[in-house]
C-alpha positions as semicolon CSV with decimal commas, in nm:
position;residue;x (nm);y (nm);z (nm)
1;X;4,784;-10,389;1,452
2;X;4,608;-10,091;1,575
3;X;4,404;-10,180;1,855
4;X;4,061;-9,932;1,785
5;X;3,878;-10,037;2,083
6;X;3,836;-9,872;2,466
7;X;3,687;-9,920;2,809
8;X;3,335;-9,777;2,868
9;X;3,401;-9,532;3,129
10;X;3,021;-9,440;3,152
11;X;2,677;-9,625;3,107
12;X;2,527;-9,630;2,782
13;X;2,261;-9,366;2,682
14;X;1,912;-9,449;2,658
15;X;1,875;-9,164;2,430
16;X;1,851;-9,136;2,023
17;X;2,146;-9,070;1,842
18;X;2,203;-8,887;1,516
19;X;2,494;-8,980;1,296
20;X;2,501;-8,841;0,963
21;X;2,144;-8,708;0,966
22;X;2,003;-9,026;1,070
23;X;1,797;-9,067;1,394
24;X;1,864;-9,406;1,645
25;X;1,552;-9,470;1,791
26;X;1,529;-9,673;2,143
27;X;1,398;-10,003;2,030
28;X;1,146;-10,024;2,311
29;X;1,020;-9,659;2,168
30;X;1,016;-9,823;1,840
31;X;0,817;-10,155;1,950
32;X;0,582;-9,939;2,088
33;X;0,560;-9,742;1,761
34;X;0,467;-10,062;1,550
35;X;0,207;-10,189;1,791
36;X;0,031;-9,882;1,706
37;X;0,055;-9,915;1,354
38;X;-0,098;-10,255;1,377
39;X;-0,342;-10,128;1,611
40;X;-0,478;-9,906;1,335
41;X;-0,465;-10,119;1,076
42;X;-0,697;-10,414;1,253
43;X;-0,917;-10,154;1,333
44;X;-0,941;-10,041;0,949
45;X;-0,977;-10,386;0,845
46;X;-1,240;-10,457;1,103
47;X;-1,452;-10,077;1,010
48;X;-1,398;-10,209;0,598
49;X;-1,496;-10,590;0,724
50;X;-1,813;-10,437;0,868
51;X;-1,903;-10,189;0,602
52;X;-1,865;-10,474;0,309
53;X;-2,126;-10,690;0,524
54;X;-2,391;-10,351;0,532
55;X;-2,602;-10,426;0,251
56;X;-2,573;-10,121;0,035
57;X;-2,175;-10,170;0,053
58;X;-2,131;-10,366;-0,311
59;X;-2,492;-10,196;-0,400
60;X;-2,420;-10,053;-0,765
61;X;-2,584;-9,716;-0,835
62;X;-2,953;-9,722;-1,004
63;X;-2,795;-9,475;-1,300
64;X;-2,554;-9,809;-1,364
65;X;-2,790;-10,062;-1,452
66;X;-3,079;-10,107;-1,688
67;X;-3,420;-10,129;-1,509
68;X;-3,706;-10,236;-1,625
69;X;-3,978;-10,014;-1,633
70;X;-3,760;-9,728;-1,615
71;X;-3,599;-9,496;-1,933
72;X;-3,296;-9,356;-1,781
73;X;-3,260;-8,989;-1,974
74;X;-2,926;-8,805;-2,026
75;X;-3,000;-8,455;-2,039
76;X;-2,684;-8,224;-2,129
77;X;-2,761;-7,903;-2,101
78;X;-2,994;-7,979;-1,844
79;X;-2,898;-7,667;-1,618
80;X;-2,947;-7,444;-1,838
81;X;-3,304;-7,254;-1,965
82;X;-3,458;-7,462;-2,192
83;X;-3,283;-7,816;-2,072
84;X;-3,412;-7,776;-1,692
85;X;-3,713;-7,748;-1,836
86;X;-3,730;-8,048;-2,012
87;X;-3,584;-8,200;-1,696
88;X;-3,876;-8,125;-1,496
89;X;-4,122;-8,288;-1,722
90;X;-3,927;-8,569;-1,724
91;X;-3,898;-8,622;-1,397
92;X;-4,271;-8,581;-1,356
93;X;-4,359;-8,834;-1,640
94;X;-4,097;-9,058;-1,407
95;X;-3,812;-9,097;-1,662
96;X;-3,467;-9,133;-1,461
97;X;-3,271;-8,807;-1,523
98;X;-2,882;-8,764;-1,523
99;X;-2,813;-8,402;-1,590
100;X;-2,460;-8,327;-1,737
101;X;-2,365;-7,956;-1,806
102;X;-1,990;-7,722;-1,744
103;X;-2,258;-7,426;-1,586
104;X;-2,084;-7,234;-1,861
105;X;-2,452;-7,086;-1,944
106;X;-2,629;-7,316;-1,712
107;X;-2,747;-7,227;-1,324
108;X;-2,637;-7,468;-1,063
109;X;-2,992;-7,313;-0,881
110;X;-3,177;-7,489;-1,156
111;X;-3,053;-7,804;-1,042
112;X;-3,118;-7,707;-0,669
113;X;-3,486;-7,638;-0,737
114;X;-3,521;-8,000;-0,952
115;X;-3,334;-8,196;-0,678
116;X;-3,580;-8,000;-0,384
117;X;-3,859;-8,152;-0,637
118;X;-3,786;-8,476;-0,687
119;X;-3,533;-8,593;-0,409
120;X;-3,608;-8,942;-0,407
121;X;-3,314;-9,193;-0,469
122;X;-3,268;-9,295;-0,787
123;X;-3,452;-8,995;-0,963
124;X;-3,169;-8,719;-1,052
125;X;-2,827;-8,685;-1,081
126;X;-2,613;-8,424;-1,178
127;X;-2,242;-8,437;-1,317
128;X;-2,028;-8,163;-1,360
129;X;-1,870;-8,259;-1,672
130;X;-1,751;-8,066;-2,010
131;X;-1,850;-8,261;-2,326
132;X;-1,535;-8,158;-2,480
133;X;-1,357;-8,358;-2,278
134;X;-1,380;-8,685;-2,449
135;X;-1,234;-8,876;-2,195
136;X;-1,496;-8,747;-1,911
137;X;-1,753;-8,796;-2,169
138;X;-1,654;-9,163;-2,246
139;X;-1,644;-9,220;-1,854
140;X;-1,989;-9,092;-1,756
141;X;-2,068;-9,336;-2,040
142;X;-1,906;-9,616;-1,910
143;X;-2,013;-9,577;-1,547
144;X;-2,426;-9,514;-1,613
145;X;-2,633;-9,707;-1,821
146;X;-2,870;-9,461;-2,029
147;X;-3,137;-9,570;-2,233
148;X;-3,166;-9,229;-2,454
149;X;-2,970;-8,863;-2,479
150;X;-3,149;-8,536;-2,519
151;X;-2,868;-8,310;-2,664
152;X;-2,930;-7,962;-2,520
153;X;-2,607;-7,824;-2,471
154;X;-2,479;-7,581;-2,705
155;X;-2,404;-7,231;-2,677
156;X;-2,692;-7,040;-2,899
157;X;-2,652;-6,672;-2,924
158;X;-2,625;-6,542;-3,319
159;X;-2,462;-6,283;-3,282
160;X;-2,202;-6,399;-3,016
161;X;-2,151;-6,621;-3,313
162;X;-2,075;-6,356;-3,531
163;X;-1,800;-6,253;-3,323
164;X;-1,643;-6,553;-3,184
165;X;-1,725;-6,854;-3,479
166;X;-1,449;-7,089;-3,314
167;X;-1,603;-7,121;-2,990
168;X;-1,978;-7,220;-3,173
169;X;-1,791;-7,504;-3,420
170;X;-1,558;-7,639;-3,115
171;X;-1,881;-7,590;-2,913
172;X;-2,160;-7,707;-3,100
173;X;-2,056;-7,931;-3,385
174;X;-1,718;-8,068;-3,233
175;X;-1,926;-8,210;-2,891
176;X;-2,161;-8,315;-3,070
177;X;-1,927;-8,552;-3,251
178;X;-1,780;-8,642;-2,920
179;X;-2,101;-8,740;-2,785
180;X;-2,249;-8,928;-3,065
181;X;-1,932;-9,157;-3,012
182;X;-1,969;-9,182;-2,693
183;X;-2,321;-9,324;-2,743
184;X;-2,209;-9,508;-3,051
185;X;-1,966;-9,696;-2,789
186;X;-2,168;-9,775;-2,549
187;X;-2,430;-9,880;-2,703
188;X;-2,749;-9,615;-2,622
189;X;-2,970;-9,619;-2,915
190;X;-3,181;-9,304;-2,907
191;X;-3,095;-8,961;-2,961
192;X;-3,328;-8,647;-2,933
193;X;-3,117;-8,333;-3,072
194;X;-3,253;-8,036;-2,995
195;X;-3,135;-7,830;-3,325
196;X;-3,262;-7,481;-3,449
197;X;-3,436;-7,274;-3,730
198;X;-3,150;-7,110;-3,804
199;X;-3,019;-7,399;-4,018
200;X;-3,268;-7,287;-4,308
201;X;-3,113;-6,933;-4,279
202;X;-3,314;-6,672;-4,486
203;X;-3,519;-6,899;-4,672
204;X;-3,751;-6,778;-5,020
205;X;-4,048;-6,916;-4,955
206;X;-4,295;-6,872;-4,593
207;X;-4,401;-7,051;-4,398
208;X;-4,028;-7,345;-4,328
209;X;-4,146;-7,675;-4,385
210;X;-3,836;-7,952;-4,304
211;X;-3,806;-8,005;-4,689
212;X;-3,724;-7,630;-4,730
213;X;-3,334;-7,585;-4,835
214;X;-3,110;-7,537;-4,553
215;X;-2,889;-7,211;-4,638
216;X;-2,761;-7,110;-4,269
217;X;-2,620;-6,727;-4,273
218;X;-2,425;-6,689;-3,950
219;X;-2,188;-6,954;-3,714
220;X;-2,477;-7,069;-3,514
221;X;-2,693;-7,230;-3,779
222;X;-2,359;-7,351;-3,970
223;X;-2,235;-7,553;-3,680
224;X;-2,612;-7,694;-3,610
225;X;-2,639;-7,802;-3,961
226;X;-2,288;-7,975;-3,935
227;X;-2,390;-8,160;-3,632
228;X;-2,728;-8,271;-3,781
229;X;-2,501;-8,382;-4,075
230;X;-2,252;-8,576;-3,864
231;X;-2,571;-8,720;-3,727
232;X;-2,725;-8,815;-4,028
233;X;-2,427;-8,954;-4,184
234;X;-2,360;-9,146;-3,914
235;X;-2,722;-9,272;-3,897
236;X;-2,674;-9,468;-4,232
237;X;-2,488;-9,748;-4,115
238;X;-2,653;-9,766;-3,751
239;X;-2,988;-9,858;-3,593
240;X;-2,982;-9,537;-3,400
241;X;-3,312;-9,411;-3,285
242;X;-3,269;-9,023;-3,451
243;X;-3,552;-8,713;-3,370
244;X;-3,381;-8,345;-3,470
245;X;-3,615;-8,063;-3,362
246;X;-3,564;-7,779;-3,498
247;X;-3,720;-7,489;-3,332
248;X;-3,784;-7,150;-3,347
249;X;-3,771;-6,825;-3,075
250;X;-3,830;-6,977;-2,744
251;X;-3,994;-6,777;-2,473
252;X;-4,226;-6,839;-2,119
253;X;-4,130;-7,049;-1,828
254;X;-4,296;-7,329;-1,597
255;X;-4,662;-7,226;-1,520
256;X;-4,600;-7,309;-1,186
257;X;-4,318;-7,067;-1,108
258;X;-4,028;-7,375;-1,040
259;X;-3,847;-7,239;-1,329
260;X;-3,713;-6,976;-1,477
261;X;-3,455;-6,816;-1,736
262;X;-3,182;-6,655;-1,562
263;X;-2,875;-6,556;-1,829
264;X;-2,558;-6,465;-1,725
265;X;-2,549;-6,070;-1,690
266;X;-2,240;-6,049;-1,914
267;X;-2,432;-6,252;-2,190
268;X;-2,726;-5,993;-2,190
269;X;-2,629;-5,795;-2,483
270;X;-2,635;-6,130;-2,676
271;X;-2,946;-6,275;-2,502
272;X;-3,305;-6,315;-2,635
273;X;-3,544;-6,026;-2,695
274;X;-3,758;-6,150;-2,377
275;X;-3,498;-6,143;-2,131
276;X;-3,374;-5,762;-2,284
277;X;-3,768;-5,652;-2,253
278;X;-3,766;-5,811;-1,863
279;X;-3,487;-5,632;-1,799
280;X;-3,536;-5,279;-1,933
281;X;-3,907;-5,351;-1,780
282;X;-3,698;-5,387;-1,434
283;X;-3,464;-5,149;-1,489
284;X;-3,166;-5,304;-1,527
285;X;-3,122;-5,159;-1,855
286;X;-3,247;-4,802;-1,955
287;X;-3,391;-4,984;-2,235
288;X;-3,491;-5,229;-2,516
289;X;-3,250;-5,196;-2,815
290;X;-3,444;-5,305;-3,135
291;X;-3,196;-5,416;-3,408
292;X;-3,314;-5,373;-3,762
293;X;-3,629;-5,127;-3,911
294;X;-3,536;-5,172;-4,270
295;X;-3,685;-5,540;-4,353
296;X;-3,887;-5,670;-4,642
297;X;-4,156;-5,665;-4,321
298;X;-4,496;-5,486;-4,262
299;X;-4,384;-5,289;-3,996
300;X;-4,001;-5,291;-4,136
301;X;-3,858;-5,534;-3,783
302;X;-3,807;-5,896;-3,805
303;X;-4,083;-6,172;-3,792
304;X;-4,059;-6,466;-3,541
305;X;-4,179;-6,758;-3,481
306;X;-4,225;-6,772;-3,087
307;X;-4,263;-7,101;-2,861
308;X;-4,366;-7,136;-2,550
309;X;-4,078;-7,325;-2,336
310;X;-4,346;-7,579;-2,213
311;X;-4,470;-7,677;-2,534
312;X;-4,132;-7,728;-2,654
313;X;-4,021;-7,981;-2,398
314;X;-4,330;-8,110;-2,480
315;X;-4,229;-8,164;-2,803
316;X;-3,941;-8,368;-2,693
317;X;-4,053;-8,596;-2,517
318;X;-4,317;-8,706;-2,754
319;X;-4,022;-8,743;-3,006
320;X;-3,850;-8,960;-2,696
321;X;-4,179;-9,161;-2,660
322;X;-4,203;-9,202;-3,072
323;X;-3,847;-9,286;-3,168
324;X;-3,792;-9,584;-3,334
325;X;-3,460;-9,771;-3,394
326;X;-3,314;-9,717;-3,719
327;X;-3,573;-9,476;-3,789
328;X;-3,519;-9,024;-3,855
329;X;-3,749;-8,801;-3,758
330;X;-3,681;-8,462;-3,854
331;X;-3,929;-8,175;-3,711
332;X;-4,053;-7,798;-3,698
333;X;-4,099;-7,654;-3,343
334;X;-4,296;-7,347;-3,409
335;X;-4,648;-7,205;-3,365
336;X;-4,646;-7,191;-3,749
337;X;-4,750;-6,785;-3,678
338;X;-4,478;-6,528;-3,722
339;X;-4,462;-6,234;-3,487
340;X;-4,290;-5,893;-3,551
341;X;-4,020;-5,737;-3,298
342;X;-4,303;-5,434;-3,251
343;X;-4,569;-5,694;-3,183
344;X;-4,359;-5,884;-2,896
345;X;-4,226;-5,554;-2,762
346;X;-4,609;-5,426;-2,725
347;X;-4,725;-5,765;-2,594
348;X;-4,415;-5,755;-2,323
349;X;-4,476;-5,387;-2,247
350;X;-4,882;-5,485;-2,124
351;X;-4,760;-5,783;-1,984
352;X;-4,543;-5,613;-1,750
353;X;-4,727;-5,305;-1,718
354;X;-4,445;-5,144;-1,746
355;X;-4,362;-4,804;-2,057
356;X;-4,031;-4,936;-2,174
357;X;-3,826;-4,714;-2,349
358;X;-3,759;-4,845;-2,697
359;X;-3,417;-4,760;-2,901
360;X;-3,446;-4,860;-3,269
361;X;-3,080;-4,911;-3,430
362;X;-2,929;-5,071;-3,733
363;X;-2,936;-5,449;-3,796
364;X;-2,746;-5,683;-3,613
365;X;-2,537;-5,897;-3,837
366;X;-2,656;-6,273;-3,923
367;X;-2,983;-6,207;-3,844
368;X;-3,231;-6,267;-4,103
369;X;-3,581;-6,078;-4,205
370;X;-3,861;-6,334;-4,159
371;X;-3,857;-6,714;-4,062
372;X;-4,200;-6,921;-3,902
373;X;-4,239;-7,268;-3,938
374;X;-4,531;-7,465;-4,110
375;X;-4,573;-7,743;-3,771
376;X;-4,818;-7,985;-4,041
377;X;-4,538;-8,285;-4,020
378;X;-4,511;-8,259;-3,561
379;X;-4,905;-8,243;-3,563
380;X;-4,938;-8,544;-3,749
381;X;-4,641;-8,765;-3,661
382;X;-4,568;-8,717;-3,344
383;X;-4,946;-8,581;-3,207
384;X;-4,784;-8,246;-3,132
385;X;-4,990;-7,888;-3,128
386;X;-4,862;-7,571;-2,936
387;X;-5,114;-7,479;-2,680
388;X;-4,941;-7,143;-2,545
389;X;-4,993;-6,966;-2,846
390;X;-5,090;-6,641;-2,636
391;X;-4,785;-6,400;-2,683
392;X;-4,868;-6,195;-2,410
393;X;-5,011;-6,485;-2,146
394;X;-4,668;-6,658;-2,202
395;X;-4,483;-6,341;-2,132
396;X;-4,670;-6,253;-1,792
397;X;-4,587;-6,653;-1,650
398;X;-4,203;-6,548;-1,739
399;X;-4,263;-6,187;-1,598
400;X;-4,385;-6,336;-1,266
401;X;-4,093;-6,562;-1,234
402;X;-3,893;-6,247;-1,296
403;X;-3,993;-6,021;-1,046
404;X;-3,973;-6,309;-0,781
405;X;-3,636;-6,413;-0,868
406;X;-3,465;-6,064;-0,893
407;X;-3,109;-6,281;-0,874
408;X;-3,186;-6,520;-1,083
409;X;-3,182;-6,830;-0,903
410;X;-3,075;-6,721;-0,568
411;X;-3,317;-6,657;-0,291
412;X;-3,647;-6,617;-0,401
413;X;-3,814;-6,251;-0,314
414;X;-4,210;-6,154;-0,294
415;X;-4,356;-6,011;-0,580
């Protein structure tokens, strides 16, 4: 046999070795190694041993639980123009708010200035969430216990819809199917849905009462009425708690200057005719473009029905306080007066004082020649009358939040 072994001549090496890649580590550096490791890891399990003992360790979140006393709100939408508004009032009539909105259209200021309102605990949260995304939806479901939804979130532009239908069905009427299971699965039992006039489309007859036909001419009002169908068909065999508003052009802002409408500048074109007259009136834009002369109108523009922001939230959350289970209510938002394009541009021009320059051009497509709502059914249902019925007072509040936010909702400047 081969004899493989032979004499040390030298000491051996306290140093590592590598053999094949591999690193030989000297066991004392090794020991020393481990004692650190378990060093670290009683002092972890000491800091987690000392946290679980702090009293608000195992607290559960107030958005997780039912409270008594308390009607915990989901509000989607609620960064945007006419959802923060409805936020704000129902935060001050002490609902609990959880705000849930992509900031596709929304302002994440909005949230900022509601938060800097009301920051006690247990008052407002916001969660960045898409409600297309059925699995985030059914999550923020699962993890918060709300007693009611008002459905805000959609995009609403009629002639974006025009262009891009896809985006207003997947938007509008597919979400809204998404969220209604959602609720459906969790077991929340009321449902405001903020819905629209354009779901009667062009109708024969003036003024819209909710028993006139709904004929919807363009994407926007097609995919509301689909979602107030899905609704209602989905209503029969539940005890659901249903209120659809549908209302009409919405204008103003908070009288006390908290709030304000701030589009996105690439949305403008598509945007309503207030926030075109605010910004011709500041220059933004050389000036208002007036779509449409030629209508069975008096003066030949299109007639509106135009609500003031504040009486609109106000009109949802007397729906909210009047909802019954297993009951529909289905109502008019509107000042039941109709309002031509001339009128409101006149009205905006001596609200802001300033001699906009006014380009008349042919009609936009979808839009329709005359719509205002008959508001009998709100007033004697639900209590409801609009009290900003002054066209031009509503326009000057909104005009004053203008020229103080010249960037929207970034810093506030002096007027």
């Amino acid at each position: 046999m081969l004899n493989l072994t032979r004499a040390r001549t030298q000491p051996r090496s306290n140093r590592s070795m590598s053999l094949g890649g591999m690193d030989y580590v000297d066991p004392k550096k090794k020991t020393s190694y481990i004692a650190k490791i378990l060093m670290a890891a009683v002092l972890t399990a000491l800091c987690i041993l000392m946290l679980k003992q702090s009293p608000s360790f195992n607290a559960p979140s107030v958005f997780s639980h039912h409270e008594s006393g308390v009607t915990h709100v989901l509000v989607t939408g609620g960064a945007g123009y006419i959802g923060s508004h409805a936020v704000l009032r129902l935060l001050k009539d002490s609902y609990r708010v959880t705000i849930v909105d992509n900031l596709s259209r929304g302002n994440l200021g909005a949230i900022k200035a509601l938060q800097q309102l009301f920051p006690e605990p247990g008052k407002l949260q916001f969660i960045y969430a898409d409600l297309g995304d059925a699995k985030a939806v059914q999550k923020i479901f699962s993890e918060n216990a709300f007693d009611a939804v008002m459905h805000f979130a959609a995009v609403a532009y009629v002639g974006e819809s025009t262009l891009d239908p896809l985006k207003y069905y997947h938007n509008i009427t597919s979400n809204t199917l998404i969220l209604l299971e959602a609720m459906a699965a969790q077991g929340v039992h009321a449902l405001i849905y903020s819905s629209t006039c354009a779901t009667y489309g062009e109708p024969e007859k003036m003024p819209i009462t909710e028993v006139t036909p709904q004929n919807p001419i363009n994407p926007y009002g097609k995919a509301k009425k689909m979602a107030e169908d899905i609704i209602l068909d989905f209503h029969k065999n539940s005890d659901m708690a249903v209120m659809i508003l549908r209302y009409f052009n919405v204008i103003g802002s908070d009288p006390e200057g908290r709030l304000g409408e701030a589009p996105r500048p690439e949305l403008r074109e598509h945007g309503r005719i207030s926030g075109a007259c605010f910004d011709a009136a500041r220059g933004i834009i050389p000036g208002l473009k007036v779509r449409g002369t030629d209508y069975k109108t008096p003066d030949g523009t299109c007639i509106r029905d135009y609500i003031d922001v504040t009486d609109l939230v106000d009109a949802h959350v007397k729906a909210l306080e009047k909802a019954k289970p297993g009951h529909v209510g289905i109502y008019n938002v509107g000042t039941g007066r109709g309002r031509s394009v001339k009128e409101f541009v006149e009205a905006c021009k001596k609200a802001t004082g300033v001699p906009i320059k006014v380009e008349y051009l042919p009609r936009r497509p979808g839009d329709y020649a005359e719509v205002y709502s008959d508001p009998t059914k709100i007033k004697t249902e639900l209590n409801w009358t609009a009290r900003y019925t002054d066209l031009q007072e509503s326009l000057q509040i909104a005009w004053k939040w203008q020229r103080s936010h010249k960037n929207g909702y970034g810093t506030p400047q002096a007027l």
